Coordinates of C-alpha atoms in Angstrom, one line a residue:
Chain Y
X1 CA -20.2 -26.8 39.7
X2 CA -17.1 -28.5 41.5
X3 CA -14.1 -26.4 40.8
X4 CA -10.6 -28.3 40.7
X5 CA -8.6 -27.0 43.9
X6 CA -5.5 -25.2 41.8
X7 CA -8.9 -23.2 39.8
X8 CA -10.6 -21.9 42.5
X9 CA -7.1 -21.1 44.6
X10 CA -6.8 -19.1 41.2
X11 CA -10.6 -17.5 40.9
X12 CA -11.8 -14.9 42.6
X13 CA -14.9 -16.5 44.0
X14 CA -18.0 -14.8 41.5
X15 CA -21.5 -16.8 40.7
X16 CA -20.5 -18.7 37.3
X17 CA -21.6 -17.5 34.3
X18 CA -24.2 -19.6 32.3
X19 CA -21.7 -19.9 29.4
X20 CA -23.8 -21.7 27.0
X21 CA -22.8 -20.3 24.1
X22 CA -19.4 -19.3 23.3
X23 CA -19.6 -15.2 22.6
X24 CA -16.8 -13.6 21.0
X25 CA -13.6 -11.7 23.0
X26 CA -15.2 -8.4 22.5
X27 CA -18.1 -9.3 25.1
X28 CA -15.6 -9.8 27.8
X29 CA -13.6 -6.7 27.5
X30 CA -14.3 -3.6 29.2
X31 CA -16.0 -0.7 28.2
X32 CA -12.7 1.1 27.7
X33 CA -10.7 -1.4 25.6
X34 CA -14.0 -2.3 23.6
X35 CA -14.4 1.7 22.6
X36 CA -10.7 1.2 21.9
X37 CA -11.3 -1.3 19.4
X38 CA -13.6 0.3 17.8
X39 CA -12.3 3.4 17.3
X40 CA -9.6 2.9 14.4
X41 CA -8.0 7.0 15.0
X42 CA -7.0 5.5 18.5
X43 CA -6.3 1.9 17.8
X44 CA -2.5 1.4 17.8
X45 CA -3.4 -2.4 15.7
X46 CA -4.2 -0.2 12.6
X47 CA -0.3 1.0 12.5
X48 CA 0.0 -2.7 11.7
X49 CA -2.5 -3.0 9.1
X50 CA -1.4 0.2 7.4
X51 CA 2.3 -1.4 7.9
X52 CA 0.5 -5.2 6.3
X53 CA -0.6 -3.0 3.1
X54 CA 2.6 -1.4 2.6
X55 CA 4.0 -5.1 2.5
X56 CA 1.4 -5.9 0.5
X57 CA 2.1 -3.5 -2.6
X58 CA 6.3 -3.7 -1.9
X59 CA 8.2 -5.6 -4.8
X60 CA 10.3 -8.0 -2.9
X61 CA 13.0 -8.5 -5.6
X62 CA 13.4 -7.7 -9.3
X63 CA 11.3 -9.5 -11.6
X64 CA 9.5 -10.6 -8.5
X65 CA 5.7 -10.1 -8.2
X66 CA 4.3 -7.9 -5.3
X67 CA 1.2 -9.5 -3.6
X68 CA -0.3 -6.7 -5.0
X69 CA 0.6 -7.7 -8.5
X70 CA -1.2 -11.4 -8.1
X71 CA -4.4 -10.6 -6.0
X72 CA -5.1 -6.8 -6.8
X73 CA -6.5 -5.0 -4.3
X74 CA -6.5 -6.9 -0.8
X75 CA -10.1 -5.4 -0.2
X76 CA -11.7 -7.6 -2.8
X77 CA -9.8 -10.6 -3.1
X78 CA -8.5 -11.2 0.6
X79 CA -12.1 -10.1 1.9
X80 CA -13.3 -13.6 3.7
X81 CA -10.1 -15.3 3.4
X82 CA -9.2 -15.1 6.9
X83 CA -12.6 -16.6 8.3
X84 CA -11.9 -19.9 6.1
X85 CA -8.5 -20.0 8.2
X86 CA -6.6 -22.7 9.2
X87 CA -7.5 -24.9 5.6
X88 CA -6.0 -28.0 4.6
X89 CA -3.6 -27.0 1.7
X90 CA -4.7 -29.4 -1.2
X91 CA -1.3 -30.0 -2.9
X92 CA 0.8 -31.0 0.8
X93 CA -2.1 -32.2 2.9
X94 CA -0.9 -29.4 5.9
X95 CA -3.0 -27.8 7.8
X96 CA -1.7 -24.1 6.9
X97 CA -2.9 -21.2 9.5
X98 CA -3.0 -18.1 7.7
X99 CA 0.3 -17.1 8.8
X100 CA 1.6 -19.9 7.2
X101 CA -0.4 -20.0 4.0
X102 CA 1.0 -16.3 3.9
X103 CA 4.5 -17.3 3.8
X104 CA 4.0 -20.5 1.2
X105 CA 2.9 -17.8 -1.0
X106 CA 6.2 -15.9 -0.3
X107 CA 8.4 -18.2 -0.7
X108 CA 6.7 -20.7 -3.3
X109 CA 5.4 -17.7 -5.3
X110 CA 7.7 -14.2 -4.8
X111 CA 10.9 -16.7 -4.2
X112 CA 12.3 -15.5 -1.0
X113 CA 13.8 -16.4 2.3
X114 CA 10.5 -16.7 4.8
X115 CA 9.3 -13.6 7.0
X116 CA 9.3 -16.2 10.0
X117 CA 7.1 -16.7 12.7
X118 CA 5.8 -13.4 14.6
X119 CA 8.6 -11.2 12.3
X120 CA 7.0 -7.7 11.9
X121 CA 6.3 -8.4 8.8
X122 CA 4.5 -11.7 8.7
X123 CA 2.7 -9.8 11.5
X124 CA 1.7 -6.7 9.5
X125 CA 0.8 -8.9 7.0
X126 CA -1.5 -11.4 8.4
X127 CA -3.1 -8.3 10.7
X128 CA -3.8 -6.9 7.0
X129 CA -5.5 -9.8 5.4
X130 CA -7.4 -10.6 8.4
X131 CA -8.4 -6.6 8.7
X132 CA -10.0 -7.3 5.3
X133 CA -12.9 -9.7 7.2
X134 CA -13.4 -7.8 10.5
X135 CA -16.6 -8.8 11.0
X136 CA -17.5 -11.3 9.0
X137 CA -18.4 -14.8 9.9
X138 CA -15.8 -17.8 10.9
X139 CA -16.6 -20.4 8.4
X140 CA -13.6 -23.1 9.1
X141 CA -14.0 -26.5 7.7
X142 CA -13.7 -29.6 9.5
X143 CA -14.8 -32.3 7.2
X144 CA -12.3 -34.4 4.8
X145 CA -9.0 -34.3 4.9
X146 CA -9.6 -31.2 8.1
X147 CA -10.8 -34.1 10.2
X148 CA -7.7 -35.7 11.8
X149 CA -6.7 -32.3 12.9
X150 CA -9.3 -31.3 14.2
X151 CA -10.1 -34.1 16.4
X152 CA -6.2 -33.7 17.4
X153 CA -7.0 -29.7 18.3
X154 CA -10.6 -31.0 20.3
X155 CA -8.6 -33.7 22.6
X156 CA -5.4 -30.6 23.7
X157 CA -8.5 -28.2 24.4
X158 CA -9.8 -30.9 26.6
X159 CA -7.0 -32.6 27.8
X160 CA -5.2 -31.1 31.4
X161 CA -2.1 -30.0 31.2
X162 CA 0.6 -28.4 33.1
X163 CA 1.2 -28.6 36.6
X164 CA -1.5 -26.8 37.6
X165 CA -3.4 -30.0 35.8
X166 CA -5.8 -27.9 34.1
X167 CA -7.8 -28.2 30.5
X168 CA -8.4 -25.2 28.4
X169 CA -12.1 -26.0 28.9
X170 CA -11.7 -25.4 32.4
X171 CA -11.1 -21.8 32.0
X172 CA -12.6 -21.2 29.2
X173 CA -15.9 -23.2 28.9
X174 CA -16.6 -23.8 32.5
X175 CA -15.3 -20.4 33.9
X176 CA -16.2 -17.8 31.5
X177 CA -17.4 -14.8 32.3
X178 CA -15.5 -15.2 36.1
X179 CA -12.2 -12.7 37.3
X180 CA -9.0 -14.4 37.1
X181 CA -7.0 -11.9 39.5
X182 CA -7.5 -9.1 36.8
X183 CA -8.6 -10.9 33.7
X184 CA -12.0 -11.5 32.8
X185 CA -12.0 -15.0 31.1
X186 CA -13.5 -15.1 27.7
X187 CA -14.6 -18.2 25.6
X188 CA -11.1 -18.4 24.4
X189 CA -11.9 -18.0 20.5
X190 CA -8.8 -16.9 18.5
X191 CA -10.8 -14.5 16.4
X192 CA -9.1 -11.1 17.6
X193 CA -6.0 -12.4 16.7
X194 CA -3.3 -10.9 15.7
X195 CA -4.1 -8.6 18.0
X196 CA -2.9 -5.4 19.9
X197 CA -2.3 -6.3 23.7
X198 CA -1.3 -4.0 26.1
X199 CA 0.8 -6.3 27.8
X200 CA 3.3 -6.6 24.6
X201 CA 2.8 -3.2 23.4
X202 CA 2.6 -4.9 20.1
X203 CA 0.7 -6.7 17.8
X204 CA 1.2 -10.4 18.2
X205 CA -0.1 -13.6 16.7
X206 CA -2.4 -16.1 18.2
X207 CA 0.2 -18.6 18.7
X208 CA 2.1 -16.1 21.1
X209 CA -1.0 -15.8 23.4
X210 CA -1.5 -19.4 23.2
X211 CA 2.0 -19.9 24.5
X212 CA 1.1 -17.4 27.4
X213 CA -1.2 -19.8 28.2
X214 CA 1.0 -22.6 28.3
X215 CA 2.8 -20.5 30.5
X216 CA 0.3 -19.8 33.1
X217 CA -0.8 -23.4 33.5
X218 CA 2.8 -24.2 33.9
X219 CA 2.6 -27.4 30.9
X220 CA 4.9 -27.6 27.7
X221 CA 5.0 -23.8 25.5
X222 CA 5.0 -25.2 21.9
X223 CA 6.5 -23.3 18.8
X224 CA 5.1 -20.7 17.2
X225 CA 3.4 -23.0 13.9
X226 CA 3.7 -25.8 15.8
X227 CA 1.1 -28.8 14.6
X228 CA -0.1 -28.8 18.1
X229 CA -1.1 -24.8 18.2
X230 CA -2.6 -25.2 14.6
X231 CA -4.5 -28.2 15.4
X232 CA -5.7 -26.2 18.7
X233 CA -6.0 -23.1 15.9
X234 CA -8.4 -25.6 14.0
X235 CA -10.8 -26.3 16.8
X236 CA -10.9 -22.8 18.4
X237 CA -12.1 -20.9 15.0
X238 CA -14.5 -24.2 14.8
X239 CA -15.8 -23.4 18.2
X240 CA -16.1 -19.8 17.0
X241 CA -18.0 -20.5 13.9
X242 CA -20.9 -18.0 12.6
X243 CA -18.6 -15.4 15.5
X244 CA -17.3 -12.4 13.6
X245 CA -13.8 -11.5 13.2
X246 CA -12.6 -9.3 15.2
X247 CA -8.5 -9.3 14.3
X248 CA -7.1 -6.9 14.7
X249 CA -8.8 -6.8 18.3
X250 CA -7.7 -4.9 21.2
X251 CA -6.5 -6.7 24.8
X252 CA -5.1 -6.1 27.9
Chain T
X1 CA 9.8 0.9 12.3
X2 CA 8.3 3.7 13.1
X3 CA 5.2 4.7 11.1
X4 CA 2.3 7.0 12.1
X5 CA -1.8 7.4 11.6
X6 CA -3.4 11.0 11.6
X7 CA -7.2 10.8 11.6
X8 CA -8.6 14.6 10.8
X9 CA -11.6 15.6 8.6
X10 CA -10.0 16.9 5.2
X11 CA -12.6 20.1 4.8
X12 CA -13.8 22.2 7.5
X13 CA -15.8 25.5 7.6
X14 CA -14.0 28.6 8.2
X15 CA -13.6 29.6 12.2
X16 CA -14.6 25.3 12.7
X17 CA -12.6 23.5 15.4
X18 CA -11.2 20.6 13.7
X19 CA -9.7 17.4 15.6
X20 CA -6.3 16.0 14.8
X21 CA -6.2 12.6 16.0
X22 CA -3.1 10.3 15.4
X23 CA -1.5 7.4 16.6
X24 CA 2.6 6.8 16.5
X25 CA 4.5 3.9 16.4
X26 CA 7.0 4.1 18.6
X27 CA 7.8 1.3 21.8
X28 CA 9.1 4.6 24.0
X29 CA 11.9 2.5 25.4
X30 CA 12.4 4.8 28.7
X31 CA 15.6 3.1 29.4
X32 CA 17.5 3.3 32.5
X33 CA 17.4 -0.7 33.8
X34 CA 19.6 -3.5 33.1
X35 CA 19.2 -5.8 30.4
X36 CA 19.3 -9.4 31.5
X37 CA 23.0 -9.1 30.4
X38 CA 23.5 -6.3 33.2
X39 CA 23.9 -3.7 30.5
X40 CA 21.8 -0.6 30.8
X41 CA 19.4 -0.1 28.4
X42 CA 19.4 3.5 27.0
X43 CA 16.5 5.3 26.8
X44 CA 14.4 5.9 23.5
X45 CA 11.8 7.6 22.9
X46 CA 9.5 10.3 21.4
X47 CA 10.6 13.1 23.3
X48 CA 8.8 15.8 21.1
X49 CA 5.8 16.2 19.2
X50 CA 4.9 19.4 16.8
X51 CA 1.9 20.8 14.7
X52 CA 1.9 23.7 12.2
X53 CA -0.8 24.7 10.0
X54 CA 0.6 27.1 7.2
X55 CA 3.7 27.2 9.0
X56 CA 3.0 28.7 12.0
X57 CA 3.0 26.1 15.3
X58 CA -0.3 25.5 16.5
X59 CA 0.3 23.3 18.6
X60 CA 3.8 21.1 20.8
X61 CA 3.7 18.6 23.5
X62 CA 7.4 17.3 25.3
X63 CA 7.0 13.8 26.3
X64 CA 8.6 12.0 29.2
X65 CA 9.0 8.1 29.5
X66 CA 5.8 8.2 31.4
X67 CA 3.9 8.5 27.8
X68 CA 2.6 4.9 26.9
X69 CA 4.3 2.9 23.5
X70 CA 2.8 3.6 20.5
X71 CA 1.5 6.7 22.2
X72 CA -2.2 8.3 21.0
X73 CA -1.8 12.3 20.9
X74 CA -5.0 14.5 20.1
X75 CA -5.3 18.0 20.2
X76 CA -7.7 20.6 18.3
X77 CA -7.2 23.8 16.0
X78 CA -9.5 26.5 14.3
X79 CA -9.8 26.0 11.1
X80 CA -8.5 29.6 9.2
X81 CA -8.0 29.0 5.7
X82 CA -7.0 26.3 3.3
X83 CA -3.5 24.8 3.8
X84 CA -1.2 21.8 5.4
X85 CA -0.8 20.6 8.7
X86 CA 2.4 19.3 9.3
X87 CA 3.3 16.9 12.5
X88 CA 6.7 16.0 13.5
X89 CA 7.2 13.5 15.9
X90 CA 11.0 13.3 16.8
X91 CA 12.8 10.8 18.8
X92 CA 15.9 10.4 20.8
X93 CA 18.0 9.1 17.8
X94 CA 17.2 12.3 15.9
X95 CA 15.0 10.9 14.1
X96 CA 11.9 13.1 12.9
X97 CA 8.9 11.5 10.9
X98 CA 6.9 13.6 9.6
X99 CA 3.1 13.9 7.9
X100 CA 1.3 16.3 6.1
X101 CA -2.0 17.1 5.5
X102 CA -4.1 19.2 3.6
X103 CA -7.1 20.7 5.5
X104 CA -9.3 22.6 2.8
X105 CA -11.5 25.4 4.4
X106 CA -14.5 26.6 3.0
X107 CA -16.3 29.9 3.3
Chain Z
X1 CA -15.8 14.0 29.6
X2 CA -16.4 13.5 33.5
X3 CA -15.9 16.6 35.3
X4 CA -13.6 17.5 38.7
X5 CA -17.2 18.6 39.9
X6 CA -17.7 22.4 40.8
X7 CA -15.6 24.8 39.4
X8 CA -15.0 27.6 41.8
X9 CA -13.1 30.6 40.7
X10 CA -12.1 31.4 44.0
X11 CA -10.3 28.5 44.2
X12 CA -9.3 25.6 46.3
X13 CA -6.3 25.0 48.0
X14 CA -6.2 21.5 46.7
X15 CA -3.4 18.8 47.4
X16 CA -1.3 20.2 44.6
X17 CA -1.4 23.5 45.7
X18 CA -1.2 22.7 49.5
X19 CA 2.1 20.9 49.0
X20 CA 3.4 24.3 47.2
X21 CA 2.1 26.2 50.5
X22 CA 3.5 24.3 52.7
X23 CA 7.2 25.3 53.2
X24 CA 8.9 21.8 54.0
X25 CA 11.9 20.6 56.1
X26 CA 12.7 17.8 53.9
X27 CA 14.2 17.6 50.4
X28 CA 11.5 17.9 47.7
X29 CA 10.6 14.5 45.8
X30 CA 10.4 14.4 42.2
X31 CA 7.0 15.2 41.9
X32 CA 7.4 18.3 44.1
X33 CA 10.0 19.9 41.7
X34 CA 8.0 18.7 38.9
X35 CA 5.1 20.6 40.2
X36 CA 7.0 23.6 41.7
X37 CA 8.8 23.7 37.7
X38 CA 5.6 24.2 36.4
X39 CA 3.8 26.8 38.7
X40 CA 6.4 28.7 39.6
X41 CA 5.3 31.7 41.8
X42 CA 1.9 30.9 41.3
X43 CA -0.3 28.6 44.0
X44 CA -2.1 26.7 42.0
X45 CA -6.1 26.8 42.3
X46 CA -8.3 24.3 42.3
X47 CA -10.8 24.1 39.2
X48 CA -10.9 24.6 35.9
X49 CA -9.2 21.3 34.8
X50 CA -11.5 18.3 33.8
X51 CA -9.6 15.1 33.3
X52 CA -11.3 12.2 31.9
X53 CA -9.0 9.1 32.9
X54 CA -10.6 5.8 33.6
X55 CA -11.3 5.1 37.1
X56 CA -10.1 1.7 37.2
X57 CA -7.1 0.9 34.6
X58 CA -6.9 -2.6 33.3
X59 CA -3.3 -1.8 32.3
X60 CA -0.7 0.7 33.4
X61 CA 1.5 0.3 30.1
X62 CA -1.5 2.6 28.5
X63 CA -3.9 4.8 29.9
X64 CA -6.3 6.7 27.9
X65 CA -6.7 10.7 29.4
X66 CA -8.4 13.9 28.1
X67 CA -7.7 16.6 30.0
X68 CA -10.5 19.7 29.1
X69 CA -9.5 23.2 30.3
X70 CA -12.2 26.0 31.2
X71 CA -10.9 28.7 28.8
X72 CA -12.2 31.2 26.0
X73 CA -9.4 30.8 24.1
X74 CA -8.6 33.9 23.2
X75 CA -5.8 36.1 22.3
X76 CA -6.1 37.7 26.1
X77 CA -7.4 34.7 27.6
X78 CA -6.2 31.4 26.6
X79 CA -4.5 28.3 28.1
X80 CA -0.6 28.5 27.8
X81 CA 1.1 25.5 28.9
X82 CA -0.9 21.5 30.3
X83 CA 1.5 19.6 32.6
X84 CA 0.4 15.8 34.0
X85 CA 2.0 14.9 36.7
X86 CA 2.2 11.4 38.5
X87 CA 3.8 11.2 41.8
X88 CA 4.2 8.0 42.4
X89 CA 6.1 7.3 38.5
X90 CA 9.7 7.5 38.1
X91 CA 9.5 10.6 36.6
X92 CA 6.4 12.4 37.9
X93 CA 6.0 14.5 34.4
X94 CA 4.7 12.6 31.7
X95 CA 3.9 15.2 29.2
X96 CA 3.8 18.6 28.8
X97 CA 1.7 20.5 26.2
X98 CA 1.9 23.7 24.5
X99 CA -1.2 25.9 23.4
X100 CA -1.9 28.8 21.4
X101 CA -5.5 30.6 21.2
X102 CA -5.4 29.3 17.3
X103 CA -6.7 25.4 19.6
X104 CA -10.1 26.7 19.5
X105 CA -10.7 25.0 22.9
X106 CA -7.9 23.7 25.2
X107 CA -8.7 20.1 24.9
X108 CA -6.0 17.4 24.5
X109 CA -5.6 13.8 24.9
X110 CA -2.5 10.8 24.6
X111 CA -1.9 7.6 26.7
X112 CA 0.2 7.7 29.5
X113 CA 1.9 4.5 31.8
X114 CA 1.6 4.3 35.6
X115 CA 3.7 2.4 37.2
X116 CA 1.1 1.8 40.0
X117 CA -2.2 2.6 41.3
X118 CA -2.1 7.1 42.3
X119 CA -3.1 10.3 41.9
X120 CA -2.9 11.7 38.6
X121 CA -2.5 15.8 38.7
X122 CA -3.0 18.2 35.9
X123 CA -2.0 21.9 36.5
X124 CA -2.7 24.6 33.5
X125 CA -0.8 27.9 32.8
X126 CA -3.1 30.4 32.1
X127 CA -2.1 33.6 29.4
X128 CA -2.7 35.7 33.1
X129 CA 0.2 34.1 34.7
X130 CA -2.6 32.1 36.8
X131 CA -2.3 28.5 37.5
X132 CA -5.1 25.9 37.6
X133 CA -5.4 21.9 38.7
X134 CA -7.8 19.0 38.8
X135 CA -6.3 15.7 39.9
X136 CA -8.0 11.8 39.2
X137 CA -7.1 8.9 41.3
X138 CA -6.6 5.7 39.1
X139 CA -6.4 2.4 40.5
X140 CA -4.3 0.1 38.1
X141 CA -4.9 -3.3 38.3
X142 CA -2.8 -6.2 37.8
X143 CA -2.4 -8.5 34.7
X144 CA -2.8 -12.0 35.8
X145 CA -0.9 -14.3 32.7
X146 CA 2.4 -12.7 31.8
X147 CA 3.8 -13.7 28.9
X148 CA 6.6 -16.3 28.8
X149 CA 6.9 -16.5 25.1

């Protein structure tokens, strides 16, 4: 395999990995942060959750409808939600990450100001109902009315950006499994997310590791909910169909 | 925000070592630098952490700014007889959270 | 839990307690008085200590450690006081713990930060006024995307 000069000035020179098959984050992290993951007494992403379900039962005004008081008990109805995520919503024709199908509910449905975009809340929250299909299947749809975005979210993920002039693909279809200085590069699937990295000491949201990408290819950082990211959000969970979820996952 | 997870089994046998596992929420600011503003930023953080079981300590740890955010803290006691286990985590601000648990012993 | 590998009773001068031997010209650094705060009189021995810290640490903001004491744990024998200490941090003492016999077993865990690649030393304050260390080295390496957002 040819390597573009700025990726192998970047790559620690390893045989490539016959990445094939797209495997989920989990394979690529170290014994360490994978036993971290898995062990919830230790995982600091499960403050979040517990923080998500607190959310979830809390009566946001008077006369005002917890989550809680429309779905029940998150463990039934929310369990598989999350692996259908993003969806075309029927009644505006957006493509609605769960994040943002999240807040539609809060404002359309409990009448209040939004959480916003990677606002503890909307964090704890999303971390929650995505908690509630750890492990289940991805099972995005990309037929209909899902089509135009995701051919939109295909083209960024191949398109080189930046002025390092590189695709997504190049790292993480052609390169996985290779160092990056200390990173192991995965497949790239957004199935951990929100997730716990140690870099933040927080819980953040997809779109805030996407951005870090942006960043390190030196090319345009988009909003957080930005059509571009959920279009990109679109085509990674397609990519990662039949993977489990993992959210929230543990990373460095 | 500042919540906390404690992970212990609720029943033990009598003279049983029994794990306390929990996880804090806390970003242990340890302070000390400039902002980008130039203004210092003050240290915050968990400075103290505190078990008792029937209301006698079992068990303290003082943390420094070298103790990671949202800092994991384990430690062990023999199980006696039936009571609660009370933490306190308590920050800079004064601020103690507490959590109680009941650890039932048979035998 | 890895171990520090034999465990002598005897004791050996290790680098902890060699830098408490060795009377010195120059001001002591932090992690001197850190370590002479803690042992006191006592020269620290060598043994006793396990400390189960990952060789290699993906990230300095958290690092997992278990630190297992040799001890019965009893009312005439038990482990008083756990200090970790890393020299090369801002403040060499991370944590200090406190014990009682009523632990069962002198076994304690958290996550700690290291602000680079060093020696991590644990001492232990025995109920006979005796002080014990192990000490891990821990490479930390570095993260290569920061985030910008």
């Amino acid at each position: 395999m040819r390597l573009p000069a700025s990726l192998a000035a970047l790559l620690l020179i390893l045989p490539a990995a016959t990445a094939a098959e797209i495997r989920p984050g989990r394979d690529f992290l170290s014994p360490e942060l994978r036993a971290l993951q898995e062990d919830e007494a230790r995982h600091p992403g499960m403050l979040w959750v517990e923080q998500g379900e607190e959310v979830w039962r809390r009566t946001p005004a008077l006369d005002k409808p917890s989550c809680a008081g429309c779905h029940g008990d998150a463990a039934g109805t929310m369990r598989g939600v999350a692996t259908r995520y993003p969806m075309v919503d029927r009644a505006s024709g957006r493509l609605l990450n769960l994040e943002l199908r999240i807040e539609q509910c809060r404002m359309e449905r409990q009448g209040q100001p939004a959480f916003g975009y990677e606002s503890p809340e909307l964090l704890a929250l999303t971390a929650y109902i995505a908690y509630q299909s750890r492990s289940l299947p991805m099972t995005v749809r990309i037929d209909g009315a899902a089509a135009p975005f995701f051919d939109a979210g295909r083209a960024f993920f191949h398109e080189r950006q930046g002025q390092l002039n590189l695709a997504c693909s190049q790292c993480h279809d052609d390169n996985a499994g290779r160092r990056l200085r200390g990173d192991v590069i995965s497949n790239g699937v957004g199935t951990g997310f929100p997730a716990y990295r140690l870099e933040w000491n927080a819980v953040g949201s997809l779109h805030r590791r996407l951005r870090a990408c942006s960043l390190g290819v030196r090319a345009v950082q988009f909003d957080y909910g930005s059509p571009d990211y959920l279009n990109l959000e679109l085509y990674l969970a397609w990519r990662a169909r039949g993977l489990p979820m993992e959210a929230p996952a543990v990373r460095r | 925000m500042f919540n906390a997870r404690v992970t212990m089994k609720p029943e033990a046998a009598k003279g049983e070592i029994v794990e306390i596992r929990t996880v804090a929420r806390h970003p242990m600011e340890r302070g000390n630098y400039p902002d980008a503003a130039g203004r210092m930023v003050p240290r915050m953080i968990i400075h103290s952490f505190r078990a008792t079981y029937g209301g006698e300590e079992i068990f303290r740890m003082e943390l420094g700014p070298g103790v990671s955010a949202n800092p994991y803290i384990a430690f062990t006691t023999v199980a006696t007889e039936t009571g609660d286990i009370v933490l306190e985590w308590t920050d800079d601000s004064g601020f103690t959270l507490t959590r109680t648990l009941r650890l039932t012993v048979a035998g | 839990m890895t171990g520090t590998g034999t465990v002598s009773r005897r004791g050996i001068v290790t680098g902890a307690a060699a830098l408490l031997a060795t009377p010195r010209a120059s001001r002591a650094s932090p992690f001197e008085e850190a370590l002479k705060a803690f042992a006191g009189e006592a020269v620290p021995r060598a043994g006793r200590v396990s400390i189960d810290v990952p060789p290699i640490s993906e990230s300095g903001n958290s690092v997992p450690i278990t630190i297992l004491v040799e001890s019965p744990m009893t009312a005439t024998d038990h482990v008083k006081t756990i200090v970790v200490l890393a020299e090369k941090n801002p403040h060499p003492q991370i944590a200090r713990f406190h014990l009682s016999p009523r632990a069962g077993k002198a076994q304690v865990s958290t996550t700690i930060r290291l602000a680079t690649s060093q020696r991590v030393t644990v001492l232990a304050g025995m109920s006979d006024g005796s002080v014990w260390s192990g000490e891990k080295d821990v490479v930390v390496t570095l993260s290569a995307c920061v985030d910008g957002g």
